[in-house]
Amino acid sequence: MSRQPSLTQSMSALHTWAGLVLGWLLFAIFLTGTLAVFDRELTWWMQPELQDRQVDQASAVQVAQRWLAANQRDASAWNIGLPTARDPSLSVSAGEQRRGQRTLIDAESGEQITPRETAGGSFFFRFHYTLHMPRFLGIWVVGFAAMAMLVAIISGIIIHKKIFKDFFTFRPVKGQRSWLDGHNASAVLLLPFHLMITYTGLVIFFLIYMPAATDALYGGDRDALLRELRPDAQQQQGARRGEGGRPSREVQTASAAMLPLDHFITLGEAHYGAGMLSSLSVAQPGRVNARVEVRPLLGSRLELTKGEALAFNAITGELLRAPPPTRTSLLVQKVMAGLHFAQFGGYPMRWLYFICGLVSSAMIASGLVLYTVKRRRQSAAQGVWLRQVEWLNLACVGGLMLACVALLWANRLLPADLAEREGWELRVFFGAWLAALLHARLRAPLRGWLEQLAASAVLLLGLPLLDLLTALAVPDRIRLGVDLTGLGLGALLALAAWKVSTRPTATVRAARRAPAAMAEVQS
Amino acid sequence: MNASLLCLALSSSYAGMLALCLGTERHWKQLAAAAPLSLRAWCRPLGVLLLLLALLLSLQIWPASMALVGWLGMLSLCGLVLLLLLPYAPRLALGLPLLGVLLAPVFMLG
């Protein structure tokens, strides 16, 4: 035997340290990413003032057109966010789309609605890739964690010797053995998902993580690269600047009667399929050069079709520009991004991603717990370090879950007209997390786990009740879905809390069974 | 229509994973010790066939590229469900695909 550590040993050390140090971050990234699968639904849940009128897009767009014609007749552009299956709200804005303040209107009566301000489900989405840090710093930290995840996955495959023999093996109530089984099985069975989601997550920000090629070939001018990748984009922007950007010079343009906007919904659906449109915009509404753009939902293909549109002449209905096919190099990146964002395949696919994401988060958490379970048995000398890891584990896993539910409760319990309401919701989120951190530091590990799991479970189980008591109307399809999902997750956490509370007896049982288990292993 | 197809695709990928699982000595002993041992050799090919059937079914639900993603996701999750059922409810682990096949027509009506 040489004194150099074997491949398995060094890989094991790598797996342990990459997993432990970044596991805390990775759990936060995976859990919030999983919740972000249903970001629109959560935002809808968090604005109970809005109601699902169940009108089709053609009649909704007429309502929007009437509102805009009455209130924004002279605007340089109109933008209409259409009601969709995931978000049945109808929104309108005037002027440049990015800057304009969105106004929500009732899809039936056309009255303006002012829902409560909220961080919304999009908070989870932003937290997922920036960790609520300044954008670029956050993206770099998350990218670093994702690299560590890849390292942990590959080193994990190397050190897991019996991948196929233990493929379906899970032996509960055996302490460390069970944790290892659970960690292995959730990692191996979902390996395609873990690899895909981590790798594609890195590819989304390829320009930020790997700028060398852009620097070398385009002198660091990222726009130059993008122009070459999408020649039509430049044209499109130029055209938009010419038509919509300087309204003052074009005031003289003669006015003309536009076709009713629902006509373009029909045209758009003919191209993208029924129910696949997300928004419609009109440049120079009511003028002879008026132009309508219809944008699809990001979901008709695997490729992430962001920014794509069909353009029509608003007076004659003539098709001005159809989106050109994407170049292969960009298509690869867009398909990768599409795989990560999961905007395709409808609700069945969304649920697959959600459950896979939950299992991934559980896999990471089980790895973190496994570390402490293993060390606890090994030696008492590491007591101080072990104690630190134990409370950090609890604060990062149990604390984050608690904070996420607390955000939903804060959304409904804070007064609806509170100033800077969004900020207060986030204060509750981070406040709950901080409280969980202190709690984790002060309590004995098992006690702490029990209490935090139970608290999250109670809050989740109470979610339907909270919705019933604080919503203004009977929960619609989407809100009911959020309520029931909360109920299900609450039941899972309650089960986990119950397992923790019965754990001492379990160890005794395991100890009693130990000789039998040894015999089983040897056979 | 879609829901019942999805139900069938899930049942078939679960049954495929179950067959692969029965193909191993350890789990054959656990679940099917009473059955004749000669059947065990058939489990693996049967499992592969069932998984391919699941792929065919998901091709009916989604376009080809999405079907591949959905299929892999279903296999993974069905494997995990099987893994969790094995120690706690081995009988249910064996009977679950049957339940799925029985449920599929119900969705078709609804």
XYZ file of C-alpha atoms in Angstrom:
633
model
C 0.000 0.000 0.000
C 1.356 3.369 -0.927
C 0.780 6.242 1.449
C -0.902 8.277 -1.223
C -4.683 8.238 -0.793
C -6.531 6.137 -3.336
C -8.802 7.677 -5.948
C -11.881 6.723 -3.952
C -10.482 8.303 -0.798
C -9.578 11.585 -2.430
C -12.891 11.680 -4.294
C -14.669 11.007 -1.044
C -12.918 13.947 0.610
C -13.748 16.145 -2.378
C -17.389 15.061 -2.283
C -17.618 15.730 1.442
C -16.125 19.206 1.349
C -17.647 20.439 -1.900
C -20.963 19.076 -0.683
C -20.805 20.408 2.843
C -19.491 23.919 2.270
C -21.672 24.662 -0.749
C -24.511 22.349 0.250
C -25.979 25.085 2.426
C -26.093 27.417 -0.552
C -27.169 24.648 -2.919
C -30.151 23.752 -0.777
C -31.322 27.372 -0.880
C -30.778 27.525 -4.647
C -32.608 24.256 -5.304
C -35.536 24.892 -2.976
C -36.260 28.398 -4.258
C -35.728 27.167 -7.823
C -38.298 24.454 -7.211
C -40.810 26.983 -5.883
C -40.056 29.208 -8.882
C -41.479 26.472 -11.136
C -44.852 27.816 -9.995
C -43.850 31.493 -9.767
C -46.828 32.838 -11.711
C -49.264 30.722 -9.697
C -47.722 31.943 -6.432
C -47.939 35.564 -7.567
C -51.598 35.003 -8.424
C -52.154 33.489 -4.973
C -50.438 36.490 -3.411
C -52.788 38.982 -5.082
C -56.242 37.814 -3.978
C -57.792 41.064 -5.258
C -57.560 39.651 -8.766
C -60.247 37.335 -10.021
C -60.247 34.766 -12.770
C -62.991 35.952 -15.141
C -62.445 33.002 -17.472
C -62.831 35.116 -20.600
C -60.989 34.145 -23.761
C -58.116 36.227 -25.067
C -60.125 37.618 -27.987
C -62.734 39.259 -25.750
C -60.107 40.277 -23.165
C -58.134 42.108 -25.819
C -61.274 44.028 -26.820
C -61.750 45.122 -23.224
C -58.116 46.220 -23.130
C -58.424 48.079 -26.430
C -61.454 49.988 -25.149
C -59.614 50.948 -21.976
C -56.500 52.075 -23.845
C -58.501 54.026 -26.416
C -60.311 55.827 -23.604
C -57.295 56.478 -21.358
C -54.188 56.415 -23.552
C -55.390 57.592 -26.941
C -52.210 59.522 -27.817
C -49.615 57.096 -26.464
C -46.754 56.070 -28.751
C -47.372 52.398 -28.015
C -49.838 50.118 -26.248
C -48.894 46.897 -24.525
C -51.420 44.314 -23.443
C -50.592 41.364 -21.218
C -53.156 38.692 -22.085
C -54.823 36.371 -19.571
C -53.310 32.869 -19.780
C -53.913 29.534 -18.097
C -51.187 30.239 -15.517
C -51.959 33.908 -14.952
C -55.537 34.969 -15.783
C -54.909 38.681 -15.226
C -55.269 41.281 -17.952
C -52.731 44.104 -17.869
C -52.230 47.177 -20.006
C -49.508 49.784 -20.273
C -48.586 52.611 -22.587
C -45.243 53.689 -23.990
C -42.025 51.695 -23.861
C -42.893 48.311 -22.462
C -39.995 48.037 -20.003
C -40.544 51.425 -18.411
C -44.290 51.707 -18.503
C -46.227 51.052 -15.306
C -48.547 48.122 -15.761
C -52.198 48.724 -15.006
C -54.360 45.743 -14.177
C -57.920 45.830 -15.422
C -60.845 43.521 -14.933
C -61.071 41.250 -17.983
C -64.845 41.462 -17.962
C -65.855 44.968 -16.919
C -62.660 46.794 -17.893
C -62.461 48.519 -14.519
C -59.054 49.312 -13.139
C -57.972 47.078 -10.227
C -55.225 47.896 -7.747
C -54.053 44.680 -6.137
C -51.788 44.642 -3.098
C -48.078 45.136 -3.674
C -46.255 41.895 -3.201
C -42.845 40.331 -3.618
C -44.731 37.604 -5.482
C -43.556 34.247 -6.714
C -40.957 36.076 -8.749
C -39.070 36.669 -5.496
C -38.243 32.957 -5.376
C -37.186 33.125 -9.011
C -34.792 36.031 -8.418
C -33.497 34.565 -5.179
C -32.810 31.311 -7.032
C -30.094 32.866 -9.194
C -28.951 35.915 -7.230
C -29.511 34.874 -3.585
C -30.863 38.407 -3.035
C -27.361 39.779 -3.506
C -26.374 42.415 -6.075
C -27.141 40.772 -9.408
C -23.656 40.049 -10.745
C -22.211 38.993 -7.410
C -25.165 36.665 -6.892
C -24.889 35.131 -10.347
C -21.197 34.437 -9.734
C -21.805 32.881 -6.303
C -24.621 30.706 -7.671
C -22.434 29.725 -10.633
C -19.674 28.725 -8.259
C -22.130 26.634 -6.238
C -23.379 25.007 -9.450
C -19.820 24.050 -10.384
C -19.439 22.542 -6.918
C -22.683 20.639 -7.520
C -21.244 19.159 -10.729
C -18.064 18.237 -8.847
C -20.139 16.647 -6.081
C -22.241 14.682 -8.588
C -19.245 13.278 -10.448
C -17.177 12.517 -7.354
C -20.321 10.992 -5.852
C -20.647 8.601 -8.800
C -17.001 7.572 -8.382
C -17.244 6.840 -4.667
C -20.604 5.058 -4.908
C -19.378 1.544 -5.587
C -22.606 -0.380 -5.883
C -24.712 1.865 -8.080
C -26.554 -0.964 -9.799
C -26.600 -3.427 -6.958
C -28.112 -0.881 -4.588
C -30.297 0.720 -7.257
C -33.581 0.038 -5.471
C -32.240 -0.363 -1.958
C -33.613 1.642 0.929
C -33.338 0.304 4.462
C -35.252 2.568 6.853
C -34.783 2.954 10.619
C -31.106 2.052 10.526
C -29.523 5.399 11.359
C -26.536 6.218 9.195
C -27.287 3.319 6.824
C -30.741 4.749 6.052
C -29.418 8.262 5.508
C -26.787 6.902 3.113
C -29.374 4.768 1.287
C -31.719 7.728 0.949
C -28.979 10.068 -0.213
C -27.662 7.523 -2.731
C -31.034 6.492 -4.093
C -32.348 10.027 -4.565
C -29.052 10.963 -6.217
C -28.808 7.919 -8.513
C -32.447 7.601 -9.557
C -32.673 11.304 -10.425
C -29.158 11.551 -11.831
C -30.376 12.668 -15.279
C -32.332 15.499 -13.642
C -29.517 16.580 -11.323
C -27.005 16.706 -14.165
C -29.395 18.395 -16.580
C -30.626 21.079 -14.208
C -27.140 21.949 -12.919
C -25.470 22.001 -16.323
C -28.217 23.939 -18.084
C -28.286 26.367 -15.158
C -24.659 27.193 -15.895
C -25.268 27.513 -19.643
C -27.922 30.226 -19.182
C -25.273 32.730 -18.133
C -22.606 31.500 -20.548
C -21.697 35.074 -21.465
C -21.037 35.954 -17.839
C -19.218 32.793 -16.801
C -17.120 32.331 -19.935
C -16.409 35.758 -21.396
C -13.017 34.841 -22.919
C -14.337 34.132 -26.414
C -16.365 37.346 -26.484
C -13.343 39.291 -25.259
C -11.048 37.766 -27.847
C -13.320 37.868 -30.896
C -15.451 40.943 -30.244
C -13.185 42.968 -27.963
C -15.580 42.416 -25.068
C -18.475 44.012 -26.946
C -21.271 41.671 -26.007
C -23.800 43.494 -28.157
C -21.644 42.853 -31.219
C -21.804 39.125 -30.520
C -25.545 39.216 -30.001
C -26.027 41.184 -33.225
C -24.150 38.527 -35.149
C -26.091 35.719 -33.464
C -29.431 37.330 -34.233
C -29.172 39.530 -37.318
C -32.899 40.185 -37.218
C -32.771 41.595 -33.691
C -30.818 44.632 -34.818
C -33.222 45.261 -37.639
C -36.124 44.856 -35.295
C -34.685 47.296 -32.780
C -33.893 49.799 -35.495
C -37.400 49.544 -36.798
C -38.844 49.989 -33.353
C -36.661 52.985 -32.666
C -37.760 54.553 -35.938
C -41.427 53.981 -35.371
C -42.042 54.070 -31.676
C -39.060 55.805 -30.110
C -39.674 59.397 -31.141
C -43.363 60.056 -30.915
C -42.978 63.827 -31.009
C -41.841 63.888 -34.637
C -44.560 61.605 -35.806
C -47.462 63.443 -34.307
C -48.332 64.689 -37.758
C -48.913 61.167 -39.090
C -52.472 60.864 -40.242
C -54.822 58.859 -38.104
C -56.458 55.735 -39.450
C -58.921 53.128 -38.249
C -57.233 49.970 -36.979
C -58.651 46.502 -37.309
C -60.125 45.286 -34.017
C -57.274 43.743 -32.025
C -58.994 40.392 -31.546
C -58.393 39.839 -35.260
C -54.661 39.589 -34.481
C -55.306 37.095 -31.704
C -56.864 34.846 -34.344
C -53.885 35.395 -36.657
C -51.407 34.768 -33.832
C -53.167 31.611 -32.702
C -53.104 30.329 -36.270
C -49.303 30.536 -36.101
C -48.565 29.533 -32.491
C -51.581 27.413 -31.591
C -54.674 28.113 -29.465
C -53.976 29.491 -25.993
C -50.274 29.951 -26.759
C -50.167 33.769 -26.875
C -48.876 35.848 -23.980
C -49.014 39.466 -25.062
C -49.850 41.894 -27.805
C -48.458 45.347 -28.455
C -49.372 48.145 -30.807
C -46.876 50.755 -32.008
C -48.367 54.083 -33.118
C -51.928 53.039 -32.297
C -54.550 54.732 -34.431
C -52.044 56.037 -37.016
C -51.545 54.998 -40.631
C -48.218 53.306 -39.723
C -49.704 51.426 -36.771
C -48.112 48.047 -36.239
C -49.205 45.120 -34.081
C -46.836 42.569 -32.534
C -48.114 39.313 -31.101
C -45.849 37.381 -28.713
C -46.120 33.706 -27.838
C -45.947 32.093 -24.415
C -42.538 30.617 -23.710
C -43.874 27.140 -24.108
C -44.645 25.959 -27.577
C -41.186 24.478 -28.065
C -38.253 23.278 -26.010
C -36.270 26.295 -27.154
C -36.682 29.332 -24.918
C -38.367 31.752 -27.323
C -37.883 34.968 -25.411
C -38.419 38.185 -27.334
C -39.896 36.469 -30.350
C -42.877 38.110 -32.094
C -45.060 38.166 -35.175
C -45.532 41.670 -36.604
C -48.602 42.821 -38.541
C -49.772 45.997 -40.194
C -52.538 47.122 -37.866
C -54.623 48.740 -40.596
C -54.584 46.028 -43.237
C -53.747 42.981 -41.122
C -50.881 42.133 -43.487
C -48.049 40.042 -41.988
C -44.916 42.222 -41.852
C -42.396 39.895 -40.230
C -42.376 36.327 -38.994
C -39.649 35.222 -36.574
C -36.736 33.690 -38.510
C -35.394 30.263 -37.480
C -32.656 30.473 -34.844
C -29.007 29.831 -35.801
C -27.749 26.448 -34.632
C -25.194 27.736 -32.106
C -27.770 29.969 -30.460
C -30.423 27.265 -30.736
C -28.255 24.943 -28.617
C -28.010 27.580 -25.911
C -31.713 28.352 -26.137
C -32.701 24.705 -25.910
C -30.464 24.331 -22.848
C -32.017 27.408 -21.256
C -35.448 26.055 -22.231
C -34.695 22.747 -20.513
C -33.833 24.659 -17.366
C -36.791 27.051 -17.352
C -39.330 24.301 -18.070
C -41.774 26.543 -19.866
C -42.751 23.725 -22.251
C -45.013 20.714 -22.034
C -47.752 22.274 -19.929
C -48.711 21.400 -16.372
C -47.677 17.700 -16.413
C -44.106 18.769 -17.218
C -44.226 21.553 -14.640
C -45.240 19.036 -11.968
C -42.452 16.662 -13.009
C -39.935 19.480 -12.606
C -41.458 20.528 -9.276
C -41.312 17.034 -7.768
C -37.857 16.358 -9.198
C -36.730 19.678 -7.707
C -38.139 18.736 -4.302
C -36.300 15.405 -4.455
C -33.082 17.218 -5.416
C -33.456 19.551 -2.457
C -34.117 16.569 -0.194
C -31.051 14.830 -1.635
C -28.859 17.819 -0.768
C -30.384 18.077 2.708
C -29.881 14.352 3.339
C -26.230 14.731 2.360
C -25.826 17.538 4.887
C -27.484 15.510 7.630
C -25.487 12.420 6.665
C -22.284 14.354 7.361
C -23.298 15.043 10.958
C -24.703 11.545 11.518
C -21.438 10.024 10.327
C -19.185 12.379 12.299
C -21.232 11.978 15.469
C -20.413 8.296 15.473
C -16.756 8.753 14.602
C -15.275 10.816 17.390
C -16.025 13.189 20.197
C -12.908 15.254 19.495
C -14.676 17.067 16.699
C -17.406 18.167 19.070
C -17.122 21.913 18.567
C -16.926 21.729 14.766
C -19.710 19.192 14.625
C -21.926 21.442 16.730
C -21.329 24.332 14.295
C -22.233 22.159 11.299
C -25.313 20.870 13.080
C -26.850 24.261 13.746
C -25.875 25.621 10.346
C -27.571 22.609 8.729
C -30.736 23.296 10.637
C -30.657 27.030 9.944
C -30.100 26.501 6.223
C -32.559 23.654 5.675
C -35.274 24.023 8.305
C -34.885 27.795 8.537
C -35.275 28.431 4.820
C -38.402 26.268 4.602
C -39.877 28.194 7.513
C -38.969 31.521 5.899
C -40.628 30.551 2.602
C -43.932 29.707 4.295
C -43.638 32.797 6.467
C -43.484 34.887 3.274
C -46.856 33.482 2.175
C -48.385 34.166 5.583
C -46.956 37.693 5.658
C -48.475 38.290 2.234
C -51.947 37.661 3.548
C -51.615 39.047 7.084
C -49.878 42.388 6.476
C -52.404 45.181 5.811
C -53.147 45.355 2.085
C -52.485 49.091 1.825
C -49.233 49.157 3.826
C -46.618 51.497 2.357
C -43.619 49.656 0.877
C -45.487 46.445 1.373
C -43.139 44.403 -0.769
C -40.231 45.396 1.452
C -42.150 44.357 4.562
C -42.864 40.934 3.113
C -39.159 40.441 2.511
C -38.416 41.686 6.024
C -40.693 38.946 7.355
C -38.971 36.380 5.112
C -35.462 37.278 6.261
C -36.632 37.933 9.809
C -38.095 34.438 10.061
C -34.899 32.999 8.644
C -32.789 34.955 11.147
C -35.025 33.819 14.001
C -34.640 30.231 12.822
C -30.872 30.713 12.760
C -30.815 31.930 16.364
C -33.191 29.180 17.381
C -30.951 26.598 15.706
C -27.923 28.009 17.544
C -29.632 27.855 20.926
C -31.521 24.563 20.880
C -30.180 21.028 21.052
C -29.976 19.666 17.487
C -32.844 17.150 17.532
C -35.091 19.442 19.559
C -34.360 22.247 17.082
C -35.155 20.090 14.053
C -38.385 18.916 15.607
C -39.524 22.422 16.466
C -38.654 24.007 13.116
C -40.107 21.162 11.055
C -43.261 21.240 13.139
C -43.544 25.034 12.774
C -43.219 24.837 8.978
C -45.676 21.944 8.872
C -48.280 23.829 10.909
C -47.938 26.949 8.758
C -48.222 24.906 5.555
C -51.181 22.886 6.792
C -52.861 26.148 7.772
C -52.405 27.648 4.306
C -55.849 26.650 2.951
C -57.499 28.044 6.057
C -55.550 31.291 5.735
C -56.623 31.518 2.108
C -60.275 30.970 2.986
C -60.217 33.544 5.761
C -58.298 36.309 4.000
C -59.246 35.975 0.334
C -62.113 38.077 -0.897
C -63.690 35.357 -2.997
C -63.904 31.588 -3.172
C -60.507 30.191 -4.190
C -60.261 29.653 -7.957
C -58.464 26.787 -9.725
C -54.974 28.275 -9.276
C -55.370 29.340 -5.638
C -56.874 25.983 -4.785
C -53.856 24.319 -6.390
C -51.470 26.363 -4.237
C -53.544 25.593 -1.113
C -53.607 21.861 -1.767
C -49.908 21.745 -2.610
C -49.224 23.534 0.665
C -51.365 20.972 2.448
C -49.454 18.087 0.858
C -46.046 19.543 1.634
C -47.206 20.325 5.167
C -48.203 16.684 5.629
C -44.747 15.590 4.438
C -43.025 17.949 6.883
C -45.335 16.820 9.683
C -44.333 13.233 8.903
C -40.666 14.270 9.039
C -41.232 16.030 12.383
C -43.003 12.954 13.730
C -40.077 10.769 12.627
C -37.670 13.088 14.435
C -39.778 13.010 17.589
C -39.840 9.195 17.664
C -36.177 8.946 16.813
C -34.735 7.924 20.231
C -36.829 4.761 20.204
C -35.769 4.188 16.639
C -32.087 4.169 17.615
C -32.773 1.739 20.387
C -34.587 -0.478 17.950
C -31.789 -0.136 15.434
C -29.255 -1.054 18.095
C -31.291 -4.076 19.006
C -31.550 -5.051 15.394
C -27.898 -4.406 14.663
C -26.718 -8.029 14.981
C -29.505 -9.136 12.659
C -28.614 -6.410 10.197
C -24.977 -7.501 10.232
C -26.028 -11.050 9.480
C -28.173 -9.779 6.617
C -25.309 -7.819 5.116
C -22.966 -10.810 5.331
C -25.416 -13.213 3.745
C -57.554 12.030 -22.950
C -54.256 13.554 -21.905
C -54.770 12.642 -18.248
C -55.493 9.012 -18.998
C -52.490 8.815 -21.340
C -50.356 10.315 -18.607
C -51.740 7.802 -16.149
C -50.906 4.931 -18.493
C -47.418 6.304 -19.182
C -46.757 6.574 -15.442
C -48.102 3.067 -14.796
C -46.010 1.631 -17.560
C -42.795 3.339 -16.442
C -43.454 2.265 -12.866
C -44.134 -1.318 -13.996
C -40.930 -1.227 -16.022
C -38.908 -0.137 -13.001
C -40.659 -2.786 -10.914
C -39.768 -5.493 -13.429
C -36.130 -4.356 -13.495
C -36.182 -4.418 -9.712
C -37.607 -7.945 -9.622
C -34.815 -8.947 -11.951
C -32.322 -8.557 -9.120
C -31.764 -11.460 -6.744
C -32.241 -9.404 -3.603
C -35.628 -8.003 -4.529
C -36.862 -11.230 -6.153
C -36.327 -12.879 -2.777
C -38.106 -10.033 -1.028
C -41.163 -9.793 -3.281
C -41.625 -12.956 -5.290
C -39.915 -15.744 -3.385
C -42.996 -17.940 -3.847
C -43.009 -17.685 -7.655
C -40.975 -20.123 -9.765
C -37.405 -18.908 -10.112
C -37.361 -19.501 -13.869
C -39.580 -16.422 -14.280
C -36.886 -14.130 -12.905
C -34.856 -14.252 -16.121
C -37.814 -12.701 -17.967
C -38.012 -9.696 -15.682
C -35.243 -7.624 -17.229
C -36.347 -7.880 -20.877
C -39.915 -7.241 -19.742
C -38.791 -4.189 -17.798
C -36.969 -2.760 -20.828
C -40.049 -3.355 -22.985
C -42.318 -1.629 -20.496
C -39.991 1.360 -20.300
C -40.033 1.573 -24.106
C -43.821 1.423 -23.994
C -43.743 4.346 -21.572
C -41.612 6.248 -24.082
C -44.133 5.527 -26.832
C -46.928 6.750 -24.598
C -45.125 9.958 -23.695
C -44.597 10.541 -27.419
C -48.393 10.692 -27.616
C -48.514 13.320 -24.881
C -45.668 15.621 -25.942
C -43.723 16.423 -29.120
C -40.617 14.243 -29.509
C -37.993 16.436 -27.804
C -40.213 17.165 -24.806
C -41.310 13.533 -24.600
C -37.721 12.483 -23.980
C -37.422 14.913 -21.061
C -40.793 13.891 -19.650
C -40.010 10.202 -20.030
C -36.703 10.471 -18.141
C -38.431 12.456 -15.409
C -41.195 9.864 -15.073
C -38.717 6.972 -14.917
C -36.752 8.704 -12.173
C -39.767 9.534 -10.064
C -41.381 6.103 -10.525
C -38.119 4.491 -9.446
C -38.142 6.665 -6.352
C -41.753 5.814 -5.510
C -40.934 2.129 -5.881
C -37.896 2.536 -3.656
C -39.981 4.151 -0.924
C -42.790 1.589 -1.173
C -40.517 -1.466 -1.041
C -39.662 -1.415 2.673
C -42.986 -0.005 3.907
C -45.655 -1.545 1.670
C -44.231 -4.314 -0.527
C -47.680 -5.524 -1.571
C -48.725 -2.077 -2.704
C -45.392 -1.847 -4.546
C -46.441 -4.880 -6.587
C -50.051 -3.822 -7.119
C -49.586 -0.140 -7.984
C -49.341 -0.544 -11.796
C -52.635 -2.429 -11.785
C -54.242 0.468 -9.943
C -52.880 2.877 -12.535
C -54.226 0.842 -15.442
C -57.631 0.687 -13.753
C -57.610 4.429 -13.157
C -56.769 5.386 -16.736
C -60.277 4.778 -18.193
C -61.765 6.796 -15.318
C -59.808 9.835 -16.502
C -60.969 9.183 -20.026
C -64.591 9.514 -18.895
C -63.897 12.666 -16.891
